[in-house]
Structure formats: C-alpha cells, structure tokens
Amino acid sequence: MKFLSFLILFISFNSFAESNFEKAEKLFQQEKWDQAKVLFEDCIKQNPKDYKSIEYLGDIAGHQKRWEDAIGYYKTLKIQFPKTANYWYKFGGALGLKAKSVSKFKALGMIDEVENAFLTAAKLDVKHVESRWALVMLYIELPGIVGGSEKKANKYADELMQISKVDGYLSKGYIDEYFERYTQAEKNYLKAHEIGNSKTTFKKLYNLYLNKLKNKAKANQLKEQFEK
C-alpha cells in the first residue's frame, strides 16, 4: 500500500513537472521571457539534467542580451553534447555578440574562440545552415589582419549554395552588398527571391532597392507584387 501511494505521488510529481515545462514553452513562444525563465529554472531545480530547459534559458538570456548568462548555458550544453552542432553554434553566437558589446581590445581576444565554435558546428553537421551563415558574416566583418577574408566568406557561401539555393544566393548577395557591389547584389537577391518568395528574400531585395540603389520605384513595384 505504501509503495502504491509512493507511485501515485511520483506520477503526480512528474505530471506537474511536465506541465510546468509545457507552460514555460508557451510563455517562451509568446516572448514572455521573464515568466518563462522562472518556470524553466524551476524545471532545472527539480532535474539538473533537464538540458532542454537549459537550452531555453540560454535562448532567453540571448533575447534579453544577457550574453554572459547565455554563454554559460550553451557552454554546459556543448560540453555535455560535444557532437551537437547547434550547441556549438549557439555558444559561438552568444560569445560573438558579447564581443561586440565589449572593448575592441577584449573582443580581439575572443575572436579565435568564436571562429572555432562556428567551424566546429559546420564540421559536425555538413548541412548546418546557421553556422555557415555565421562564418560568412564573421569573415566579412573581421579586418584582414585578424582573419577576415572575402575568400573565406565565399567558401561558406558556396557551401550554403549546395545546402539551400535560397541561402546560397542570399549569402552571395550579402557579400556583394557589403562591398558595395550593388548591381551584383541585386542579381543574387533576385535569384533568391525567385526561388524562395519569402518575407526574408523580399526584405533583402526591397532594402537594397530603397536604401542602397535609391530606387524607390523598383522598391514599391516589388512590394506591390509581393503583397498581391
């Protein structure tokens, strides 16, 4: 009888923990970060190995620009699951965003770890789109003296092209736009939009027309076509 009572209590406790997690997920989807954070923290108190809650806490910290906290959560995950590409990518992303918020001197000391995290993610998953995008942006934005290189950026843009034509053309367009090759950027964004016809491809092309090519007529024409 005592065993049966214990079993009922155990099942009730697990159901409560699960409902807490589900409620936290809903709050997260509603972007109610503080409320979701409290519930995910409760989940971890009950089960320190609740890695999904740890990941959510890292994501919440990222949304709230608490980079140090995000780095800590993702570091735990990449150590526990060293072959999971997405944890390396998220760790590198949080570290990279922290680097942008500190002095240039401190940021320089973080670049190698950021690059290594993205490279590791890309190696672990040959189809990981996000890490390749991160590498394209990293190599374009970094000065040449600390590893920046258009050639390196194009290498990962080429890999994106093999995984997803839309991402491939968007990344090529991003590189061209960065170097003010706006005519070539337009061609790549047009190809991406023809294939994807998404909000993302529309925005890239629309912003290029409006802000870089200063062609309001083309921008408005594109908008009318997209909103039909």
PDB file of C-alpha atoms in Angstrom:
ATOM      1  CA  MET A   1       0.000   0.000   0.000  1.00  0.00           C
ATOM      2  CA  LYS A   2       2.840   2.364   0.867  1.00  0.00           C
ATOM      3  CA  PHE A   3       4.519   1.544  -2.444  1.00  0.00           C
ATOM      4  CA  LEU A   4       1.285   2.302  -4.320  1.00  0.00           C
ATOM      5  CA  SER A   5       0.957   5.676  -2.563  1.00  0.00           C
ATOM      6  CA  PHE A   6       4.569   6.483  -3.430  1.00  0.00           C
ATOM      7  CA  LEU A   7       3.976   5.521  -7.072  1.00  0.00           C
ATOM      8  CA  ILE A   8       0.918   7.765  -7.298  1.00  0.00           C
ATOM      9  CA  LEU A   9       2.888  10.616  -5.739  1.00  0.00           C
ATOM     10  CA  PHE A  10       5.779  10.042  -8.170  1.00  0.00           C
ATOM     11  CA  ILE A  11       3.465  10.052 -11.201  1.00  0.00           C
ATOM     12  CA  SER A  12       1.702  13.210  -9.954  1.00  0.00           C
ATOM     13  CA  PHE A  13       5.039  14.939  -9.439  1.00  0.00           C
ATOM     14  CA  ASN A  14       6.213  14.045 -12.953  1.00  0.00           C
ATOM     15  CA  SER A  15       2.948  15.295 -14.440  1.00  0.00           C
ATOM     16  CA  PHE A  16       3.349  18.564 -12.578  1.00  0.00           C
ATOM     17  CA  ALA A  17       6.935  18.958 -13.796  1.00  0.00           C
ATOM     18  CA  GLU A  18       5.846  18.255 -17.368  1.00  0.00           C
ATOM     19  CA  SER A  19       3.005  20.760 -17.226  1.00  0.00           C
ATOM     20  CA  ASN A  20       5.443  23.342 -15.858  1.00  0.00           C
ATOM     21  CA  PHE A  21       7.715  22.758 -18.846  1.00  0.00           C
ATOM     22  CA  GLU A  22       4.835  22.956 -21.313  1.00  0.00           C
ATOM     23  CA  LYS A  23       3.618  26.180 -19.717  1.00  0.00           C
ATOM     24  CA  ALA A  24       7.140  27.604 -19.912  1.00  0.00           C
ATOM     25  CA  GLU A  25       7.340  26.680 -23.606  1.00  0.00           C
ATOM     26  CA  LYS A  26       4.079  28.506 -24.320  1.00  0.00           C
ATOM     27  CA  LEU A  27       5.318  31.580 -22.472  1.00  0.00           C
ATOM     28  CA  PHE A  28       8.552  31.409 -24.453  1.00  0.00           C
ATOM     29  CA  GLN A  29       6.632  31.286 -27.734  1.00  0.00           C
ATOM     30  CA  GLN A  30       4.673  34.340 -26.564  1.00  0.00           C
ATOM     31  CA  GLU A  31       8.011  36.092 -25.864  1.00  0.00           C
ATOM     32  CA  LYS A  32       7.183  36.443 -22.172  1.00  0.00           C
ATOM     33  CA  TRP A  33      10.812  35.913 -21.297  1.00  0.00           C
ATOM     34  CA  ASP A  34      10.778  36.663 -17.558  1.00  0.00           C
ATOM     35  CA  GLN A  35       7.802  34.418 -16.829  1.00  0.00           C
ATOM     36  CA  ALA A  36       9.196  31.577 -18.918  1.00  0.00           C
ATOM     37  CA  LYS A  37      12.593  31.953 -17.241  1.00  0.00           C
ATOM     38  CA  VAL A  38      11.127  31.379 -13.757  1.00  0.00           C
ATOM     39  CA  LEU A  39       9.394  28.161 -14.832  1.00  0.00           C
ATOM     40  CA  PHE A  40      12.404  26.766 -16.706  1.00  0.00           C
ATOM     41  CA  GLU A  41      14.556  27.477 -13.659  1.00  0.00           C
ATOM     42  CA  ASP A  42      12.051  25.520 -11.555  1.00  0.00           C
ATOM     43  CA  CYS A  43      12.339  22.615 -14.001  1.00  0.00           C
ATOM     44  CA  ILE A  44      16.122  22.598 -13.566  1.00  0.00           C
ATOM     45  CA  LYS A  45      15.837  22.708  -9.777  1.00  0.00           C
ATOM     46  CA  GLN A  46      13.759  19.536  -9.970  1.00  0.00           C
ATOM     47  CA  ASN A  47      16.025  17.967 -12.590  1.00  0.00           C
ATOM     48  CA  PRO A  48      19.519  19.480 -13.086  1.00  0.00           C
ATOM     49  CA  LYS A  49      19.898  17.370 -16.236  1.00  0.00           C
ATOM     50  CA  ASP A  50      16.899  18.904 -17.955  1.00  0.00           C
ATOM     51  CA  TYR A  51      19.021  20.026 -20.896  1.00  0.00           C
ATOM     52  CA  LYS A  52      16.096  21.270 -22.956  1.00  0.00           C
ATOM     53  CA  SER A  53      15.233  23.742 -20.193  1.00  0.00           C
ATOM     54  CA  ILE A  54      18.888  24.768 -20.053  1.00  0.00           C
ATOM     55  CA  GLU A  55      18.800  25.478 -23.776  1.00  0.00           C
ATOM     56  CA  TYR A  56      15.643  27.554 -23.405  1.00  0.00           C
ATOM     57  CA  LEU A  57      17.286  29.536 -20.598  1.00  0.00           C
ATOM     58  CA  GLY A  58      20.222  30.200 -22.902  1.00  0.00           C
ATOM     59  CA  ASP A  59      17.833  31.374 -25.612  1.00  0.00           C
ATOM     60  CA  ILE A  60      16.004  33.647 -23.163  1.00  0.00           C
ATOM     61  CA  ALA A  61      19.306  35.121 -21.967  1.00  0.00           C
ATOM     62  CA  GLY A  62      20.179  35.798 -25.607  1.00  0.00           C
ATOM     63  CA  HIS A  63      16.871  37.548 -26.268  1.00  0.00           C
ATOM     64  CA  GLN A  64      17.489  39.697 -23.186  1.00  0.00           C
ATOM     65  CA  LYS A  65      21.090  40.410 -24.258  1.00  0.00           C
ATOM     66  CA  ARG A  66      22.484  38.806 -21.121  1.00  0.00           C
ATOM     67  CA  TRP A  67      25.408  37.390 -23.074  1.00  0.00           C
ATOM     68  CA  GLU A  68      27.403  36.076 -20.116  1.00  0.00           C
ATOM     69  CA  ASP A  69      24.439  34.005 -18.920  1.00  0.00           C
ATOM     70  CA  ALA A  70      23.739  32.720 -22.437  1.00  0.00           C
ATOM     71  CA  ILE A  71      27.390  31.711 -22.856  1.00  0.00           C
ATOM     72  CA  GLY A  72      27.254  29.795 -19.565  1.00  0.00           C
ATOM     73  CA  TYR A  73      24.138  27.822 -20.519  1.00  0.00           C
ATOM     74  CA  TYR A  74      25.405  26.964 -24.008  1.00  0.00           C
ATOM     75  CA  LYS A  75      28.839  26.047 -22.675  1.00  0.00           C
ATOM     76  CA  THR A  76      27.191  23.489 -20.396  1.00  0.00           C
ATOM     77  CA  LEU A  77      25.358  22.027 -23.381  1.00  0.00           C
ATOM     78  CA  LYS A  78      28.358  21.849 -25.729  1.00  0.00           C
ATOM     79  CA  ILE A  79      30.432  20.148 -23.033  1.00  0.00           C
ATOM     80  CA  GLN A  80      27.667  17.646 -22.305  1.00  0.00           C
ATOM     81  CA  PHE A  81      26.908  17.077 -26.006  1.00  0.00           C
ATOM     82  CA  PRO A  82      30.170  17.821 -27.855  1.00  0.00           C
ATOM     83  CA  LYS A  83      28.872  16.382 -31.141  1.00  0.00           C
ATOM     84  CA  THR A  84      25.735  18.512 -31.350  1.00  0.00           C
ATOM     85  CA  ALA A  85      26.388  21.235 -33.910  1.00  0.00           C
ATOM     86  CA  ASN A  86      23.626  23.571 -32.779  1.00  0.00           C
ATOM     87  CA  TYR A  87      25.032  23.914 -29.265  1.00  0.00           C
ATOM     88  CA  TRP A  88      28.429  24.930 -30.666  1.00  0.00           C
ATOM     89  CA  TYR A  89      26.695  27.397 -32.974  1.00  0.00           C
ATOM     90  CA  LYS A  90      24.670  28.959 -30.168  1.00  0.00           C
ATOM     91  CA  PHE A  91      27.727  29.160 -27.925  1.00  0.00           C
ATOM     92  CA  GLY A  92      29.700  30.895 -30.697  1.00  0.00           C
ATOM     93  CA  GLY A  93      26.816  33.251 -31.403  1.00  0.00           C
ATOM     94  CA  ALA A  94      26.467  34.348 -27.778  1.00  0.00           C
ATOM     95  CA  LEU A  95      30.226  34.761 -27.489  1.00  0.00           C
ATOM     96  CA  GLY A  96      30.341  36.779 -30.711  1.00  0.00           C
ATOM     97  CA  LEU A  97      27.566  39.102 -29.566  1.00  0.00           C
ATOM     98  CA  LYS A  98      29.319  39.614 -26.246  1.00  0.00           C
ATOM     99  CA  ALA A  99      32.482  40.502 -28.194  1.00  0.00           C
ATOM    100  CA  LYS A 100      30.526  43.250 -29.956  1.00  0.00           C
ATOM    101  CA  SER A 101      29.493  44.715 -26.605  1.00  0.00           C
ATOM    102  CA  VAL A 102      32.978  44.992 -25.088  1.00  0.00           C
ATOM    103  CA  SER A 103      36.070  46.998 -25.983  1.00  0.00           C
ATOM    104  CA  LYS A 104      37.913  46.220 -29.207  1.00  0.00           C
ATOM    105  CA  PHE A 105      40.910  45.033 -27.193  1.00  0.00           C
ATOM    106  CA  LYS A 106      38.827  42.483 -25.270  1.00  0.00           C
ATOM    107  CA  ALA A 107      36.952  41.472 -28.420  1.00  0.00           C
ATOM    108  CA  LEU A 108      40.200  40.595 -30.192  1.00  0.00           C
ATOM    109  CA  GLY A 109      40.942  38.026 -27.516  1.00  0.00           C
ATOM    110  CA  MET A 110      37.576  36.341 -28.135  1.00  0.00           C
ATOM    111  CA  ILE A 111      37.677  36.028 -31.923  1.00  0.00           C
ATOM    112  CA  ASP A 112      39.508  32.695 -32.071  1.00  0.00           C
ATOM    113  CA  GLU A 113      37.011  31.012 -29.739  1.00  0.00           C
ATOM    114  CA  VAL A 114      34.067  32.416 -31.699  1.00  0.00           C
ATOM    115  CA  GLU A 115      35.536  31.206 -35.001  1.00  0.00           C
ATOM    116  CA  ASN A 116      36.361  27.784 -33.552  1.00  0.00           C
ATOM    117  CA  ALA A 117      32.805  27.328 -32.278  1.00  0.00           C
ATOM    118  CA  PHE A 118      31.286  28.094 -35.694  1.00  0.00           C
ATOM    119  CA  LEU A 119      33.847  25.938 -37.515  1.00  0.00           C
ATOM    120  CA  THR A 120      33.164  23.046 -35.147  1.00  0.00           C
ATOM    121  CA  ALA A 121      29.419  23.344 -35.741  1.00  0.00           C
ATOM    122  CA  ALA A 122      29.950  23.376 -39.514  1.00  0.00           C
ATOM    123  CA  LYS A 123      32.190  20.292 -39.347  1.00  0.00           C
ATOM    124  CA  LEU A 124      29.808  18.369 -37.118  1.00  0.00           C
ATOM    125  CA  ASP A 125      26.846  18.951 -39.422  1.00  0.00           C
ATOM    126  CA  VAL A 126      27.514  19.281 -43.149  1.00  0.00           C
ATOM    127  CA  LYS A 127      24.022  20.738 -43.616  1.00  0.00           C
ATOM    128  CA  HIS A 128      24.039  23.218 -40.737  1.00  0.00           C
ATOM    129  CA  VAL A 129      22.901  26.436 -42.394  1.00  0.00           C
ATOM    130  CA  GLU A 130      23.181  28.793 -39.406  1.00  0.00           C
ATOM    131  CA  SER A 131      26.856  28.121 -38.655  1.00  0.00           C
ATOM    132  CA  ARG A 132      27.781  28.716 -42.283  1.00  0.00           C
ATOM    133  CA  TRP A 133      25.876  31.992 -42.315  1.00  0.00           C
ATOM    134  CA  ALA A 134      27.718  32.951 -39.133  1.00  0.00           C
ATOM    135  CA  LEU A 135      31.069  32.199 -40.777  1.00  0.00           C
ATOM    136  CA  VAL A 136      30.155  34.231 -43.870  1.00  0.00           C
ATOM    137  CA  MET A 137      29.313  37.219 -41.679  1.00  0.00           C
ATOM    138  CA  LEU A 138      32.311  36.743 -39.386  1.00  0.00           C
ATOM    139  CA  TYR A 139      34.869  36.625 -42.207  1.00  0.00           C
ATOM    140  CA  ILE A 140      33.294  39.605 -43.968  1.00  0.00           C
ATOM    141  CA  GLU A 141      33.111  41.800 -40.868  1.00  0.00           C
ATOM    142  CA  LEU A 142      36.540  40.958 -39.433  1.00  0.00           C
ATOM    143  CA  PRO A 143      39.504  43.069 -40.553  1.00  0.00           C
ATOM    144  CA  GLY A 144      42.003  41.122 -42.665  1.00  0.00           C
ATOM    145  CA  ILE A 145      44.686  41.485 -40.026  1.00  0.00           C
ATOM    146  CA  VAL A 146      42.693  39.295 -37.601  1.00  0.00           C
ATOM    147  CA  GLY A 147      41.422  36.704 -40.070  1.00  0.00           C
ATOM    148  CA  GLY A 148      38.785  38.488 -42.132  1.00  0.00           C
ATOM    149  CA  SER A 149      38.677  37.340 -45.748  1.00  0.00           C
ATOM    150  CA  GLU A 150      36.221  37.561 -48.635  1.00  0.00           C
ATOM    151  CA  LYS A 151      37.671  34.324 -49.967  1.00  0.00           C
ATOM    152  CA  LYS A 152      36.846  32.507 -46.712  1.00  0.00           C
ATOM    153  CA  ALA A 153      33.366  34.045 -46.674  1.00  0.00           C
ATOM    154  CA  ASN A 154      32.742  32.853 -50.237  1.00  0.00           C
ATOM    155  CA  LYS A 155      33.825  29.327 -49.281  1.00  0.00           C
ATOM    156  CA  TYR A 156      30.929  29.070 -46.840  1.00  0.00           C
ATOM    157  CA  ALA A 157      28.560  30.891 -49.185  1.00  0.00           C
ATOM    158  CA  ASP A 158      29.385  28.162 -51.739  1.00  0.00           C
ATOM    159  CA  GLU A 159      28.610  25.510 -49.127  1.00  0.00           C
ATOM    160  CA  LEU A 160      25.295  27.228 -48.408  1.00  0.00           C
ATOM    161  CA  MET A 161      24.531  27.113 -52.124  1.00  0.00           C
ATOM    162  CA  GLN A 162      24.895  23.327 -52.014  1.00  0.00           C
ATOM    163  CA  ILE A 163      22.581  23.024 -48.996  1.00  0.00           C
ATOM    164  CA  SER A 164      19.970  25.654 -49.901  1.00  0.00           C
ATOM    165  CA  LYS A 165      19.897  27.707 -53.097  1.00  0.00           C
ATOM    166  CA  VAL A 166      17.980  30.488 -51.346  1.00  0.00           C
ATOM    167  CA  ASP A 167      20.566  30.804 -48.574  1.00  0.00           C
ATOM    168  CA  GLY A 168      23.344  30.491 -51.125  1.00  0.00           C
ATOM    169  CA  TYR A 169      22.108  33.415 -53.225  1.00  0.00           C
ATOM    170  CA  LEU A 170      21.257  35.460 -50.131  1.00  0.00           C
ATOM    171  CA  SER A 171      24.757  34.975 -48.715  1.00  0.00           C
ATOM    172  CA  LYS A 172      26.364  35.856 -52.053  1.00  0.00           C
ATOM    173  CA  GLY A 173      24.157  38.951 -52.173  1.00  0.00           C
ATOM    174  CA  TYR A 174      25.147  39.829 -48.623  1.00  0.00           C
ATOM    175  CA  ILE A 175      28.836  39.716 -49.553  1.00  0.00           C
ATOM    176  CA  ASP A 176      28.272  41.841 -52.657  1.00  0.00           C
ATOM    177  CA  GLU A 177      26.190  44.346 -50.722  1.00  0.00           C
ATOM    178  CA  TYR A 178      28.852  44.626 -48.010  1.00  0.00           C
ATOM    179  CA  PHE A 179      31.456  45.551 -50.626  1.00  0.00           C
ATOM    180  CA  GLU A 180      29.006  47.931 -52.332  1.00  0.00           C
ATOM    181  CA  ARG A 181      28.698  45.818 -55.482  1.00  0.00           C
ATOM    182  CA  TYR A 182      25.031  46.651 -55.569  1.00  0.00           C
ATOM    183  CA  THR A 183      24.288  45.545 -59.151  1.00  0.00           C
ATOM    184  CA  GLN A 184      25.663  42.083 -58.466  1.00  0.00           C
ATOM    185  CA  ALA A 185      23.910  42.004 -55.080  1.00  0.00           C
ATOM    186  CA  GLU A 186      20.629  42.735 -56.871  1.00  0.00           C
ATOM    187  CA  LYS A 187      21.147  39.759 -59.208  1.00  0.00           C
ATOM    188  CA  ASN A 188      21.773  37.404 -56.294  1.00  0.00           C
ATOM    189  CA  TYR A 189      18.855  38.717 -54.252  1.00  0.00           C
ATOM    190  CA  LEU A 190      16.563  38.448 -57.281  1.00  0.00           C
ATOM    191  CA  LYS A 191      17.530  34.794 -57.726  1.00  0.00           C
ATOM    192  CA  ALA A 192      16.935  34.140 -54.028  1.00  0.00           C
ATOM    193  CA  HIS A 193      13.530  35.835 -54.197  1.00  0.00           C
ATOM    194  CA  GLU A 194      12.522  33.960 -57.343  1.00  0.00           C
ATOM    195  CA  ILE A 195      13.187  30.670 -55.568  1.00  0.00           C
ATOM    196  CA  GLY A 196      12.048  31.494 -52.034  1.00  0.00           C
ATOM    197  CA  ASN A 197       9.479  34.278 -52.499  1.00  0.00           C
ATOM    198  CA  SER A 198       9.522  34.718 -48.716  1.00  0.00           C
ATOM    199  CA  LYS A 199       9.396  37.644 -46.324  1.00  0.00           C
ATOM    200  CA  THR A 200      13.147  37.302 -45.853  1.00  0.00           C
ATOM    201  CA  THR A 201      14.018  37.376 -49.564  1.00  0.00           C
ATOM    202  CA  PHE A 202      11.579  40.244 -50.125  1.00  0.00           C
ATOM    203  CA  LYS A 203      13.116  42.341 -47.329  1.00  0.00           C
ATOM    204  CA  LYS A 204      16.663  41.852 -48.595  1.00  0.00           C
ATOM    205  CA  LEU A 205      15.761  42.960 -52.126  1.00  0.00           C
ATOM    206  CA  TYR A 206      13.412  45.725 -51.000  1.00  0.00           C
ATOM    207  CA  ASN A 207      16.007  47.248 -48.654  1.00  0.00           C
ATOM    208  CA  LEU A 208      18.640  47.095 -51.369  1.00  0.00           C
ATOM    209  CA  TYR A 209      16.409  48.992 -53.801  1.00  0.00           C
ATOM    210  CA  LEU A 210      15.269  51.538 -51.226  1.00  0.00           C
ATOM    211  CA  ASN A 211      18.432  52.194 -49.212  1.00  0.00           C
ATOM    212  CA  LYS A 212      21.390  51.305 -51.424  1.00  0.00           C
ATOM    213  CA  LEU A 213      20.300  51.682 -55.040  1.00  0.00           C
ATOM    214  CA  LYS A 214      17.974  54.563 -54.057  1.00  0.00           C
ATOM    215  CA  ASN A 215      15.376  53.273 -56.496  1.00  0.00           C
ATOM    216  CA  LYS A 216      12.037  53.894 -54.790  1.00  0.00           C
ATOM    217  CA  ALA A 217      10.061  52.940 -57.914  1.00  0.00           C
ATOM    218  CA  LYS A 218      11.591  49.452 -58.014  1.00  0.00           C
ATOM    219  CA  ALA A 219      11.116  49.078 -54.265  1.00  0.00           C
ATOM    220  CA  ASN A 220       7.426  49.960 -54.500  1.00  0.00           C
ATOM    221  CA  GLN A 221       6.894  47.730 -57.538  1.00  0.00           C
ATOM    222  CA  LEU A 222       8.462  44.803 -55.670  1.00  0.00           C
ATOM    223  CA  LYS A 223       6.265  45.491 -52.652  1.00  0.00           C
ATOM    224  CA  GLU A 224       3.090  45.577 -54.736  1.00  0.00           C
ATOM    225  CA  GLN A 225       3.967  42.286 -56.415  1.00  0.00           C
ATOM    226  CA  PHE A 226       4.832  40.602 -53.125  1.00  0.00           C
ATOM    227  CA  GLU A 227       1.652  41.735 -51.365  1.00  0.00           C
ATOM    228  CA  LYS A 228      -0.724  40.551 -54.139  1.00  0.00           C
TER     229      LYS A 228
END
